[in-house]
Amino acid sequence: MTAITATNLTKRYGATVAVQDLTFEVLPGRVTGFLGPNGAGKSTTMRMILGLDRPTSGSVKIDGRSYAELRRPLNKIGALLDAKAVHGGRTAHNHLLALAQSNGISAKRVTEVLDIVGLTEVAGRRIGGFSLGMGQRLGIAAAMLGDPEILIFDEPVNGLDPEGILWVRTFMRKLAAEGRTVFVSSHLMSEMAQTADHLIVIGKGQLIADAEVGEFIGLSSQGYVRVGSPQLSQLAPLLGGEAVLHGDHLRVTGVTAAEVGETAARAGLVLHELTFVQPTLEAAYMELTKGSVEYEAVAA
Amino acid sequence: MSTLVLRSEWTKLRSVRSTMWTLIATAVTMLAFGILLPLAVANSSNPAESGLNGTDLSLTGLGLAALTIAALGVLTISGEYRTGSIRTSFLAVPGRVNMLAGKAVVFTVVSLVVTTAAAFLSFFAGQLVLDGTGLETTLGAPGVVRTVVGAGLYLTASGLLGLVLGALIRHTPGAIVSAIALILVLPQISALLPGQWGETVRTYLTSNAGQQIALLETRPGMLEPWAGLGVYLLWIAVIGIVAAVLLHRRDA
Ligand SMILES: Nc1ncnc2c1ncn2[C@@H]1O[C@H](COP(=O)(O)OP(=O)(O)OP(=O)(O)O)[C@@H](O)[C@H]1O
Ligand SMILES: [Mg+2]
């Protein structure tokens, strides 16, 4: 059973192609990270899933139905898109109450979700005075109102302090462990590496990778062999591939560690170190999204 | 539109302070003019010969009150666009037109209660001030109840005009300026239009038509009170339909 199915999803804003021919599935019981550089189209995709923006072409379904077809949708799917998008003049309680009432959710549940996110004490305070972290918690409380099977979070830890980040991460893992579908976006791999089970990576609106976190590194070619030797200058020209001097050792790409060892033995050269270094998730991500970064920093 | 949407919209309306303040401003405007104008007339020489009537005098606040209630109408929806909370609202109620209808119904009920009460208060306050001038009147006099009730209807309709403009324009200042233009400026400017064509425009233009229901002495050459209100409501319906169609089509 799939929770969210996007099929050839495309969105254009005038001349800007925000999302292009995106096809993917999000499954229950795990955290699916939705990764991509700034401007990759993550928020746009999420807005289309939630029926806020209309796809230019293609479609996206929630358990086989479009968002607009859901009756009392908060009971099925909860979302946090932009925690600041609330009326600051309302109290946290009234904000949640209005949402709850529209979907036939009891006032008791409002008290419950406030408790879940730890905002009980400030329930009667106006949202305008909330800190970023409190706002984020309120947004998560709103998403949890209908006790939904599917949760969508757009950059939920943006601007949070380490404690807040840890809380959100733990919370998302718990939701997935309960069998729910958790779809969460980020532009940072370091963040997703610790939260997600599965990764969907997009760049410039197009799908780049759709893989388990464990498989993800394999998609990248960026491993290298670290070679230490007192005779580096003699060894370097003999190696195939590309060798770059890093401090007192070489980083060699394009050949395996075994090949390096055999080359050294044939030439009678001494090796002090010979290690294959796996790329980090971060490095794999950087490599995969290279060339699809919307606004690249230009070196001065 | 379900009762769920109505309950939710009622919670939204009552839980922001601007609602309370604009409602109070509307009532205070009505009451202040309803006392001050009768006071000025009562202190003039020979008020009975002034050609004025006690009912219309006590309801002179209508012109300004229509603008404050229109501002509330605008804010009911443009406030959600300004904060971005409209998206959360659409997540909860994907039937956007339903939500707009729910807002309109809740707004209408709240506004009718407040503006009708304010109109009656202004009427009674005005008559107290006018007591002994010969201009004072009672609810029993012909057309008076229609006029005072009509004041509540006209004000509420003006608020609805603000609401549909807010839904159409989605931007508070733009919608408020449009409301002022449609309720105050254009109807007045239309007096300058020449000829038969100008007269038709003048007659049917928004508040020129709508305000007739709230005048005891309706303006000559203009529509009958109920016909006038009908035309005003038609304006609102047309703008509301355009807003609903766009609401359905546009990205949130
Ligand atoms: N309403 C809109 N009108 C015009 N262009 C838009 C609109 N929304 C998004 N875009 C454009 O679509 C592209 C994708 O934007 P989107 O916000 O979906 O990216 P993102 O992956 O969420 O980025 P970020 O990590 O910065 O949040 C960008 O080029 C953006 O400028
Ligand atoms: Mg985004």
Coordinates of N, CA, C and O and ligand atoms in Angstrom, one line a residue, chain A residues 13 16 18 37-44 47 155 187 294-295, ligand 1:
Chain A
Y13 N 5.4 27.9 -13.2 CA 4.9 29.2 -12.8 C 5.4 30.2 -13.9 O 6.5 30.5 -13.9
T16 N 9.0 29.8 -15.3 CA 9.7 28.9 -14.3 C 9.2 27.5 -14.3 O 8.0 27.3 -14.0
A18 N 9.0 24.7 -12.0 CA 9.3 24.4 -10.6 C 9.5 22.9 -10.3 O 10.4 22.5 -9.6
P37 N 18.4 20.9 -3.2 CA 19.0 22.2 -2.9 C 17.9 23.2 -2.9 O 16.7 22.9 -3.3
N38 N 18.2 24.4 -2.4 CA 17.2 25.5 -2.4 C 16.6 25.7 -3.8 O 17.3 25.7 -4.8
G39 N 15.3 25.8 -3.9 CA 14.6 26.1 -5.2 C 14.4 24.8 -6.0 O 14.1 24.9 -7.2
A40 N 14.7 23.7 -5.4 CA 14.6 22.4 -6.2 C 13.2 22.1 -6.5 O 12.9 21.3 -7.4
G41 N 12.2 22.6 -5.7 CA 10.8 22.3 -6.0 C 10.1 21.5 -4.9 O 9.1 20.9 -5.1
K42 N 10.8 21.4 -3.7 CA 10.2 20.5 -2.7 C 8.9 21.1 -2.1 O 7.9 20.4 -2.0
S43 N 8.9 22.4 -1.8 CA 7.7 23.0 -1.3 C 6.6 23.0 -2.3 O 5.4 22.7 -2.0
T44 N 6.9 23.2 -3.6 CA 5.9 23.2 -4.6 C 5.3 21.8 -4.7 O 4.1 21.7 -4.8
R47 N 3.0 21.4 -1.8 CA 1.7 22.1 -2.0 C 0.8 21.4 -3.0 O -0.4 21.4 -2.8
E155 N 10.6 21.3 5.8 CA 11.7 21.9 6.5 C 11.4 22.2 8.0 O 11.5 23.3 8.5
H187 N 16.9 20.7 2.9 CA 17.9 20.8 1.9 C 19.3 20.4 2.4 O 20.3 20.5 1.8
E294 N 20.3 25.5 -7.9 CA 19.7 26.7 -8.6 C 20.5 27.9 -8.5 O 20.8 28.6 -9.5
Y295 N 21.0 28.2 -7.3 CA 21.8 29.4 -7.1 C 23.1 29.0 -6.5 O 23.3 29.0 -5.3
Ligands
LIG1 N1 4.2 30.9 -6.4 C1 5.3 30.9 -7.2 N2 5.4 31.7 -8.3 C2 6.5 31.7 -9.1 N3 7.5 30.9 -8.9 C3 7.5 30.0 -7.8 C4 6.4 30.0 -7.0 N4 6.7 29.0 -6.0 C5 7.9 28.5 -6.3 N5 8.4 29.1 -7.4 C6 9.7 28.8 -8.0 O1 9.7 27.4 -8.2 C7 11.0 26.9 -7.9 C8 10.9 25.8 -6.8 O2 10.6 26.5 -5.5 P1 10.3 25.7 -4.2 O3 9.9 26.7 -3.2 O4 9.3 24.6 -4.5 O5 11.7 25.1 -3.9 P2 12.2 24.4 -2.5 O6 12.8 23.1 -3.0 O7 11.1 24.3 -1.6 O8 13.3 25.3 -2.0 P3 13.8 25.7 -0.5 O9 14.7 24.7 -0.1 O10 14.5 27.0 -0.8 O11 12.6 25.8 0.3 C9 11.9 28.1 -7.5 O12 12.6 28.5 -8.6 C10 10.9 29.1 -7.1 O13 11.4 30.4 -7.4

